[in-house]
PDB file of C-alpha atoms in Angstrom:
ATOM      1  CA  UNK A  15     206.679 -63.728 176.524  1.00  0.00           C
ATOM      2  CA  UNK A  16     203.827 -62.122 174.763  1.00  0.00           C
ATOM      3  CA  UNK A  17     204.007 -58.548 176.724  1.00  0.00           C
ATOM      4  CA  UNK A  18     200.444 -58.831 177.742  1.00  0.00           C
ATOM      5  CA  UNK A  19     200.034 -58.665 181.076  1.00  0.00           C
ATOM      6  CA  UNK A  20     196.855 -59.093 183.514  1.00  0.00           C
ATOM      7  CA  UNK A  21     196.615 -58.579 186.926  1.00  0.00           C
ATOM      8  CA  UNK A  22     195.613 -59.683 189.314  1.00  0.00           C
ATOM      9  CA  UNK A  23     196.670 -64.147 188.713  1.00  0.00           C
ATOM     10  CA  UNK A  24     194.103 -65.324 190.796  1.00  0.00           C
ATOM     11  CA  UNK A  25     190.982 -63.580 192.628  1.00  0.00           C
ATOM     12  CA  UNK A  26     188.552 -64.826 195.290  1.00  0.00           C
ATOM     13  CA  UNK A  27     184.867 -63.316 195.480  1.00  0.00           C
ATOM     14  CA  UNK A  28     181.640 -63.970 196.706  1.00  0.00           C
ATOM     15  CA  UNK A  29     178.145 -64.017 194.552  1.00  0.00           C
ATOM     16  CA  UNK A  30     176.876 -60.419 194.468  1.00  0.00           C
ATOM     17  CA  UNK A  31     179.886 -58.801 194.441  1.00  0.00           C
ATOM     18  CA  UNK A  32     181.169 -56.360 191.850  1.00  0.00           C
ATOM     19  CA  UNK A  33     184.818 -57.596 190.201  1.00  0.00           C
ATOM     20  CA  UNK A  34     187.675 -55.394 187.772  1.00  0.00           C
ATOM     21  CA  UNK A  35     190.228 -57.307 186.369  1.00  0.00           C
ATOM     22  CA  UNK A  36     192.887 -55.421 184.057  1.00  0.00           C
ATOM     23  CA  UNK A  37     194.621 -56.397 180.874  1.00  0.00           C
ATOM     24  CA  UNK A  38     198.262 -54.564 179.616  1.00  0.00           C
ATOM     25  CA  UNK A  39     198.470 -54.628 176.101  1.00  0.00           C
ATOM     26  CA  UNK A  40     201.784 -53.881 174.500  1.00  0.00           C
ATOM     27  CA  UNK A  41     202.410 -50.318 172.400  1.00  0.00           C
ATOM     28  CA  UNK A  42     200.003 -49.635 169.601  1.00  0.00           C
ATOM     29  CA  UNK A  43     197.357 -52.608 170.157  1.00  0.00           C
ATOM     30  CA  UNK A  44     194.073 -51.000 169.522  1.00  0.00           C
ATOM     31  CA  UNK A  45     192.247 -53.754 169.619  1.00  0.00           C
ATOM     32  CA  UNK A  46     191.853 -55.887 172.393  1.00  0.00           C
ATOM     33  CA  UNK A  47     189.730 -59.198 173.031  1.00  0.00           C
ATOM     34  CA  UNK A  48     188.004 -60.705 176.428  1.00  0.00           C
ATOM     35  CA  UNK A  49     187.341 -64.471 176.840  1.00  0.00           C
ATOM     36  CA  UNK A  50     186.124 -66.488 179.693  1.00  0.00           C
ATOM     37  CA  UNK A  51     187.389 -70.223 180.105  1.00  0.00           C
ATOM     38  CA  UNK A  52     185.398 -71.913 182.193  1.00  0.00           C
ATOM     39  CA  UNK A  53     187.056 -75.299 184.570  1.00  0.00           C
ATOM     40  CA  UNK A  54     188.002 -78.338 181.207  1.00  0.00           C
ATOM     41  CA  UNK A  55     186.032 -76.205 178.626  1.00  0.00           C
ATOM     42  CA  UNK A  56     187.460 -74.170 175.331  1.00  0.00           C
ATOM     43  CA  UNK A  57     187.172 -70.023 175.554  1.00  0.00           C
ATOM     44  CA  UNK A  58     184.375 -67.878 174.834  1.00  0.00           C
ATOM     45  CA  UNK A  59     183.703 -64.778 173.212  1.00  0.00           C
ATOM     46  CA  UNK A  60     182.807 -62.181 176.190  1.00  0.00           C
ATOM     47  CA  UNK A  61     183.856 -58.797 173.702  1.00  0.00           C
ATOM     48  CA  UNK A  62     186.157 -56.833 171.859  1.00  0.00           C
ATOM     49  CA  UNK A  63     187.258 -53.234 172.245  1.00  0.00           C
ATOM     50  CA  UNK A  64     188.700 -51.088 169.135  1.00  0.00           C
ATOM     51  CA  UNK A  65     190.519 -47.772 170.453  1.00  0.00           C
ATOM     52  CA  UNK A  66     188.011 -47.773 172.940  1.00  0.00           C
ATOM     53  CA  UNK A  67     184.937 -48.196 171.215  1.00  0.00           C
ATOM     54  CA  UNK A  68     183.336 -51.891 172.066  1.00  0.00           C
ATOM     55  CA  UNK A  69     182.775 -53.573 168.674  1.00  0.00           C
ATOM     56  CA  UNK A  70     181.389 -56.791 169.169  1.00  0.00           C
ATOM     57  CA  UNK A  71     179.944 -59.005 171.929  1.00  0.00           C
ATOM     58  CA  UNK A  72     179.168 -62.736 172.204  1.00  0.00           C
ATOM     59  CA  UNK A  73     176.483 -64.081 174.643  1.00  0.00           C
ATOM     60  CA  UNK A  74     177.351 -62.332 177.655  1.00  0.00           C
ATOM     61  CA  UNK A  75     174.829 -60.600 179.629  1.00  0.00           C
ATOM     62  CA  UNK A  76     175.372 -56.392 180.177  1.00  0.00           C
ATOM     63  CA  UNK A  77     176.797 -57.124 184.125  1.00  0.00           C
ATOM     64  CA  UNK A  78     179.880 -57.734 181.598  1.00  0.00           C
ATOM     65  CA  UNK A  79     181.041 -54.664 180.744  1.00  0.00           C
ATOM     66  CA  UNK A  80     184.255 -53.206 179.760  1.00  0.00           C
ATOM     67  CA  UNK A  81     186.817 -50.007 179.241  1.00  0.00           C
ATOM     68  CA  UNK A  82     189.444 -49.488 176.769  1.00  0.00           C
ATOM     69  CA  UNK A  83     192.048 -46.573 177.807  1.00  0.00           C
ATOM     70  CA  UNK A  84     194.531 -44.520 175.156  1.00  0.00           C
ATOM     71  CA  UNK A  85     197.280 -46.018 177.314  1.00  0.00           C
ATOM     72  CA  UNK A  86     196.897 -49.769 175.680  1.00  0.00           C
ATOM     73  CA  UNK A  87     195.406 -50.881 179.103  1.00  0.00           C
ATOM     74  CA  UNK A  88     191.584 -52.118 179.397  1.00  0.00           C
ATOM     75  CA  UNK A  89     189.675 -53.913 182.061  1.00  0.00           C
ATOM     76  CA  UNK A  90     186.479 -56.501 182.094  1.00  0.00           C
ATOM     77  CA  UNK A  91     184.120 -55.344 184.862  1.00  0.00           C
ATOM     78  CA  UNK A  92     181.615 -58.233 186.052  1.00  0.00           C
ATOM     79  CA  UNK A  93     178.831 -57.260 188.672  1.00  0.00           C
ATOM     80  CA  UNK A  94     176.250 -59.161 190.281  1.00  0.00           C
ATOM     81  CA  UNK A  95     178.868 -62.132 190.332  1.00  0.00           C
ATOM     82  CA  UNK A  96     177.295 -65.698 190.104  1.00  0.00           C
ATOM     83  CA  UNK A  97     178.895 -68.785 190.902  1.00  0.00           C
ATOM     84  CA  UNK A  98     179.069 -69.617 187.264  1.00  0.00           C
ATOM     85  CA  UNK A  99     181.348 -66.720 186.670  1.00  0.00           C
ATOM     86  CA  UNK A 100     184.358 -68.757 188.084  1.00  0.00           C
ATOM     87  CA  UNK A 101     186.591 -69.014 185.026  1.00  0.00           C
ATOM     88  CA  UNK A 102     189.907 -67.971 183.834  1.00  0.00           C
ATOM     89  CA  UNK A 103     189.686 -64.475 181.855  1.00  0.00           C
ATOM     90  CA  UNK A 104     192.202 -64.070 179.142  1.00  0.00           C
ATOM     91  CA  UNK A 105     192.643 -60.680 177.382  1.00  0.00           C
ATOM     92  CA  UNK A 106     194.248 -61.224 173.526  1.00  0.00           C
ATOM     93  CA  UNK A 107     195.334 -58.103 172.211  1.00  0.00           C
ATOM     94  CA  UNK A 108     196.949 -57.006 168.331  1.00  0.00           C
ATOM     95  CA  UNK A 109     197.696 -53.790 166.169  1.00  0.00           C
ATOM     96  CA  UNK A 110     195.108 -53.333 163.749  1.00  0.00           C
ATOM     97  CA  UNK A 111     197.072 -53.739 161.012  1.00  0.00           C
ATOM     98  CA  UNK A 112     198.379 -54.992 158.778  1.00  0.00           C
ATOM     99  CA  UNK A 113     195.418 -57.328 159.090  1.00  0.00           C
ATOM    100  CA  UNK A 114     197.302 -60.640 159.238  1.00  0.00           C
ATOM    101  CA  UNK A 115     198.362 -59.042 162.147  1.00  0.00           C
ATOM    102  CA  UNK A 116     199.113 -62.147 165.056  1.00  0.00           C
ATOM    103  CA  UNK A 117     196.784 -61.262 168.819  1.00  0.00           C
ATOM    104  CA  UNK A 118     198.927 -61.888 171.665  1.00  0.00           C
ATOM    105  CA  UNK A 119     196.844 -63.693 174.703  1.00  0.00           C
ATOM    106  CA  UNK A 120     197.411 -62.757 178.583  1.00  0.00           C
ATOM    107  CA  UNK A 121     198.435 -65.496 180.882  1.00  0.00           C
ATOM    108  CA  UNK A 122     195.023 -64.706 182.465  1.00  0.00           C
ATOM    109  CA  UNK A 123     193.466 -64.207 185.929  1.00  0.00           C
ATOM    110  CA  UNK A 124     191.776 -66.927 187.266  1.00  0.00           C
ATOM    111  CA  UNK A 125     188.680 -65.898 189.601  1.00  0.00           C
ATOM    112  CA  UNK A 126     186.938 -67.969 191.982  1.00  0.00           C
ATOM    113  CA  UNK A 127     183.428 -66.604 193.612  1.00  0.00           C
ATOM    114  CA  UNK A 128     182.177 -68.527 196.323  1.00  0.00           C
TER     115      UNK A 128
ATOM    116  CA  UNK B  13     177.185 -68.677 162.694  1.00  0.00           C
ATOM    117  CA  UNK B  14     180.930 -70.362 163.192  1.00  0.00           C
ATOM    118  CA  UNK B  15     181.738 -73.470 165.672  1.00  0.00           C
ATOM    119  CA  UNK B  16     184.175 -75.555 166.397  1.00  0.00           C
ATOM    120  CA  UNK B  17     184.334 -79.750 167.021  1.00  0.00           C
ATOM    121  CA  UNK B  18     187.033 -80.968 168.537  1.00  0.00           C
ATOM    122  CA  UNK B  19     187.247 -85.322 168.705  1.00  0.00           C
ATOM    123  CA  UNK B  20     188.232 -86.357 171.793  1.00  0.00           C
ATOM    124  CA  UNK B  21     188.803 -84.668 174.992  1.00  0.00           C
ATOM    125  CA  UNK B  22     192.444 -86.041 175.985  1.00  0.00           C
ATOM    126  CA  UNK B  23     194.942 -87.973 173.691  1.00  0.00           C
ATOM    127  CA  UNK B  24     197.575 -90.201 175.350  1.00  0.00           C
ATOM    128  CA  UNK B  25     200.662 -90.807 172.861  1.00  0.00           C
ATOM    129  CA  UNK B  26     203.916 -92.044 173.515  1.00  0.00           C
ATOM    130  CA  UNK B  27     207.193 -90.298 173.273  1.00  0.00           C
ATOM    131  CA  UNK B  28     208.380 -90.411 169.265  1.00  0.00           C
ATOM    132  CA  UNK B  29     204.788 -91.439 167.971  1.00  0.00           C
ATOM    133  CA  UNK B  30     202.748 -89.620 165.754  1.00  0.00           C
ATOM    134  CA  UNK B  31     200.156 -86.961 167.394  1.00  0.00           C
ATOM    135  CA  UNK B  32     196.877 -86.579 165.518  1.00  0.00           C
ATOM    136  CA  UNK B  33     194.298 -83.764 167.115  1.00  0.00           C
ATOM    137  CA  UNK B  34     190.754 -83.855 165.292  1.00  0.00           C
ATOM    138  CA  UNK B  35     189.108 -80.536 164.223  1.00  0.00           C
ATOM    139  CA  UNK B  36     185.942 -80.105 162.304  1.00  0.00           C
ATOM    140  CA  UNK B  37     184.302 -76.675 161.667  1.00  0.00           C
ATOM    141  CA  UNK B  38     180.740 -75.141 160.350  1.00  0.00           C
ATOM    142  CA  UNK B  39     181.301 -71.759 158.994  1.00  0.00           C
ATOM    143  CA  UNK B  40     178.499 -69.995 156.524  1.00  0.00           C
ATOM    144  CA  UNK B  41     181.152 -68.511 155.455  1.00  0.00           C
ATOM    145  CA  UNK B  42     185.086 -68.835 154.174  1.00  0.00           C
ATOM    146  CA  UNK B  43     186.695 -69.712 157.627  1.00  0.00           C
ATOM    147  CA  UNK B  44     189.569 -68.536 158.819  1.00  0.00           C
ATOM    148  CA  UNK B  45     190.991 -71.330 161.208  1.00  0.00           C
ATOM    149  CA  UNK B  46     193.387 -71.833 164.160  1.00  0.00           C
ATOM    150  CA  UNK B  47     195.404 -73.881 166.379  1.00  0.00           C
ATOM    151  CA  UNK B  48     196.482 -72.567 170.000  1.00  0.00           C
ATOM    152  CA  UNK B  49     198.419 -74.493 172.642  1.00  0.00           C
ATOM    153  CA  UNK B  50     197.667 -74.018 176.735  1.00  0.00           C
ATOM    154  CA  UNK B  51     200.181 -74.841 178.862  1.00  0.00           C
ATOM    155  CA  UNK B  52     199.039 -74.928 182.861  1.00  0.00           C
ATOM    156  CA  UNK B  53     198.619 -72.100 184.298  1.00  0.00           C
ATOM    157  CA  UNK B  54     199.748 -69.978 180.836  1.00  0.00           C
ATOM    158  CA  UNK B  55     197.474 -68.167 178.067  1.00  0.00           C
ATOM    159  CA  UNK B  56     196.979 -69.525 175.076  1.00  0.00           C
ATOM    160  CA  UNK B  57     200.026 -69.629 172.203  1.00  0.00           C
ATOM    161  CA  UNK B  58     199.277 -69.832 168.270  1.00  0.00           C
ATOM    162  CA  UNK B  59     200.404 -72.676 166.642  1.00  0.00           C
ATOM    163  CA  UNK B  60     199.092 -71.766 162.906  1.00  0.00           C
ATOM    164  CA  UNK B  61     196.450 -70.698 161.428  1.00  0.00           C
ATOM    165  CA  UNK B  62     194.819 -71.037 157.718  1.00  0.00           C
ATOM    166  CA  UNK B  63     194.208 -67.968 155.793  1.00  0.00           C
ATOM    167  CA  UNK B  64     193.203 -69.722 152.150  1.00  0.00           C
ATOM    168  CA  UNK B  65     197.106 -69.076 151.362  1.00  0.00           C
ATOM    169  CA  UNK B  66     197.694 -72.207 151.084  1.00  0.00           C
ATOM    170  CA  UNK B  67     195.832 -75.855 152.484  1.00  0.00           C
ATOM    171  CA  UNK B  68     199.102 -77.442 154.344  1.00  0.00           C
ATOM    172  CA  UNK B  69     199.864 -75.048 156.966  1.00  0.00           C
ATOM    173  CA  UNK B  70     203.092 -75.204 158.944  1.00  0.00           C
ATOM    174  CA  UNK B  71     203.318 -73.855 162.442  1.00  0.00           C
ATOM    175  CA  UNK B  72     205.437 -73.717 165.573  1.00  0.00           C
ATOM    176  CA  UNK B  73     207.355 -76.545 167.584  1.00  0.00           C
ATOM    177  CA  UNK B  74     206.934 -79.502 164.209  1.00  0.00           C
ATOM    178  CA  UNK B  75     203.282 -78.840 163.790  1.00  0.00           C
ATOM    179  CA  UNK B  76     201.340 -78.518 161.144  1.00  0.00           C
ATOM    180  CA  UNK B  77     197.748 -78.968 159.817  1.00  0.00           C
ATOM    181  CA  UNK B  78     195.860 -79.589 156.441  1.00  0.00           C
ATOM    182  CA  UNK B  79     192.435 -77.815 155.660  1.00  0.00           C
ATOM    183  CA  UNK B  80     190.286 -80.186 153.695  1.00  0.00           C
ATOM    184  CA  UNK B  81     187.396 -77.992 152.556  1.00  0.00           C
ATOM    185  CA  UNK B  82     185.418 -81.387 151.451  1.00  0.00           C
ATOM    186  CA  UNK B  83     185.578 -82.968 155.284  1.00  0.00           C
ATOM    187  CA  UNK B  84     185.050 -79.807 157.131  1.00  0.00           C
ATOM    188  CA  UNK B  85     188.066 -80.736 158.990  1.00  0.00           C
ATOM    189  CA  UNK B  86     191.493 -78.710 159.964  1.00  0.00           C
ATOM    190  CA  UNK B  87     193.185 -81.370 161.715  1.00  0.00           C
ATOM    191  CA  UNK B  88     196.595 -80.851 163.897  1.00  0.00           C
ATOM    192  CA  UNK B  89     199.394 -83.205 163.264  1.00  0.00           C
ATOM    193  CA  UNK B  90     203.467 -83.897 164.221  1.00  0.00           C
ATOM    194  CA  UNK B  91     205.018 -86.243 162.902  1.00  0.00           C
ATOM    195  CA  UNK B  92     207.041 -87.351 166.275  1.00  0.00           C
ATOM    196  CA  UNK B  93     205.948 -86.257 169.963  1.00  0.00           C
ATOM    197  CA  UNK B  94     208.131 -84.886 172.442  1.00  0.00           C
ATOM    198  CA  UNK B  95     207.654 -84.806 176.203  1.00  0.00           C
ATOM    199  CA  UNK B  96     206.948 -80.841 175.983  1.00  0.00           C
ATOM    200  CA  UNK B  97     204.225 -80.873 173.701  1.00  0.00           C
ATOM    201  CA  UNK B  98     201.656 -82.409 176.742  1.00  0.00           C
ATOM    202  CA  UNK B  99     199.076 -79.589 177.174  1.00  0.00           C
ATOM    203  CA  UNK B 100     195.834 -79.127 175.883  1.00  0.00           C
ATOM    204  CA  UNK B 101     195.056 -77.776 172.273  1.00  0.00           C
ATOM    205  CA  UNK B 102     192.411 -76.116 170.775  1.00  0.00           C
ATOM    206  CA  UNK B 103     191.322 -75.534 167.422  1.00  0.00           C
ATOM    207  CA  UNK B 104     189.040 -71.948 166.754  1.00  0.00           C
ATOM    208  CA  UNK B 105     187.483 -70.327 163.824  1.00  0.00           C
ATOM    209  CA  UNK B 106     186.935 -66.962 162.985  1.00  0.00           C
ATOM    210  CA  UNK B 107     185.740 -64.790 160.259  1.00  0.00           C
ATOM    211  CA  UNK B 108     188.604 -62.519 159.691  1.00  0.00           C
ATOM    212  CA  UNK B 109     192.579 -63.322 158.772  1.00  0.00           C
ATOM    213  CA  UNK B 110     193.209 -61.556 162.457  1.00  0.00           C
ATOM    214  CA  UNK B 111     191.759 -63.998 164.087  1.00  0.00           C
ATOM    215  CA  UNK B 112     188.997 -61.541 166.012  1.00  0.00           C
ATOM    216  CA  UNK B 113     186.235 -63.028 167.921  1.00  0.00           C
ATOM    217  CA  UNK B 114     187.546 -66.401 168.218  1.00  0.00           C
ATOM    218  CA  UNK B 115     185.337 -69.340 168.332  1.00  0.00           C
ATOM    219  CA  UNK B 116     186.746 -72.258 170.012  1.00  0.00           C
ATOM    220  CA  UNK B 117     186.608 -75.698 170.630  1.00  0.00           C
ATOM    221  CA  UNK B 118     186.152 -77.744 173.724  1.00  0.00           C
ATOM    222  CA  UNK B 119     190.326 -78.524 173.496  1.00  0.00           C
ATOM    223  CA  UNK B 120     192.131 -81.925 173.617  1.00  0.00           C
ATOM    224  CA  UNK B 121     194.026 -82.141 176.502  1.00  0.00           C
ATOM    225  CA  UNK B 122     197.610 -84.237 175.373  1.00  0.00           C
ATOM    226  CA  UNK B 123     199.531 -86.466 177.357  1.00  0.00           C
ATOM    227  CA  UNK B 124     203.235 -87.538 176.184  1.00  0.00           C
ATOM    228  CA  UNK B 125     204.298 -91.197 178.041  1.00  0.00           C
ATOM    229  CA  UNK B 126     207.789 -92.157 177.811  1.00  0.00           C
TER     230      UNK B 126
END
């Protein structure tokens, strides 16, 4: 049990539409992480949030967007879905410090867009 | 920029017998590496991770890995398998002791025969 929760497990859409999937982090982690596992393939880097300020993005395009809130909660935001976007999205969340600190990964939400 | 090799995709070992998972990295600068276990249909669990403390790193569950600056290589070892430890593994690098902005690997998916 990490106490990271994400909701909702598993999602159906359809290309074009607009998706929000949220992320519970536990007390006092300011800084939470977004990756997208694609089907047999390691995670990627979508972004990272520190008390809700993004600070750092991989190569995702801007339809990936995201919100941190001072309740320890945050949620990814993907519009325009593409068939590609069919992935499980983690969310990994830790305190800040001390910096060793250990992140704590969601069991994810898989989506499926059709 | 950081990435992540993993040698081969799926490892079949038999109850008892060594496990050996393969992990080479290209960092520009001091890496910070990591091992993390997926179970289906979980997130992703930290096995260990090397922060320069020390270059034989112990870790969860019998595992452990040895950083070998020379080889470029982190690899993931235990000295016996046991039926729980099938799931896939993968090996990430990052730049900081937290382990923010993960890299990863393409994972080594593990199966334990009796």
């Amino acid at each position: 049990e990490t106490g990271v929760t994400q909701s909702p497990t598993h999602l159906i859409k359809t290309r074009g539409q607009q998706v929000t999937l949220r992320c519970s982090s536990q007390s006092g982690h300011n800084t939470v992480s977004w990756y997208q596992q694609a089907l047999g393939q390691g995670p990627q880097f979508i972004f990272q949030y520190y008390r809700e300020e993004e600070n750092g993005r991989g190569n995702f395009p801007p339809r990936f967007s995201g919100l941190q809130f001072p309740n320890y909660s945050s949620e990814l935001n993907v519009n325009a879905l593409e068939l590609d976007d069919s992935a499980l999205y983690l969310c990994a969340s830790r305190r800040d410090s001390p910096p060793q600190e250990t992140q704590y990964f969601g069991p994810g939400t898989r989506l499926l867009v059709l | 920029a950081q990435s992540v090799t993993q040698l081969g995709s799926h490892v079949s070992v038999s109850e008892g017998a060594l496990v050996l998972l393969r992990c080479n990295y290209s960092s520009s600068v001091p890496p910070y590496l990591f091992w993390y276990v997926q179970y289906p249909n979980q997130g992703l669990q930290l096995l260990l991770k090397y922060t320069s403390a020390a270059t034989l790193v112990k870790g969860i569950n019998g595992f452990e890995a040895e950083f070998k600056k020379s080889e470029t290589s982190f690899h993931l070892t235990k000295p016996s398998a046991h039926m729980s430890d099938a799931a896939e593994y993968f090996c990430a690098v990052s730049e900081n002791t937290a382990g923010n902005k993960l890299t990863f690997g393409g994972g080594t998916r593990v199966l334990v025969k009796p």
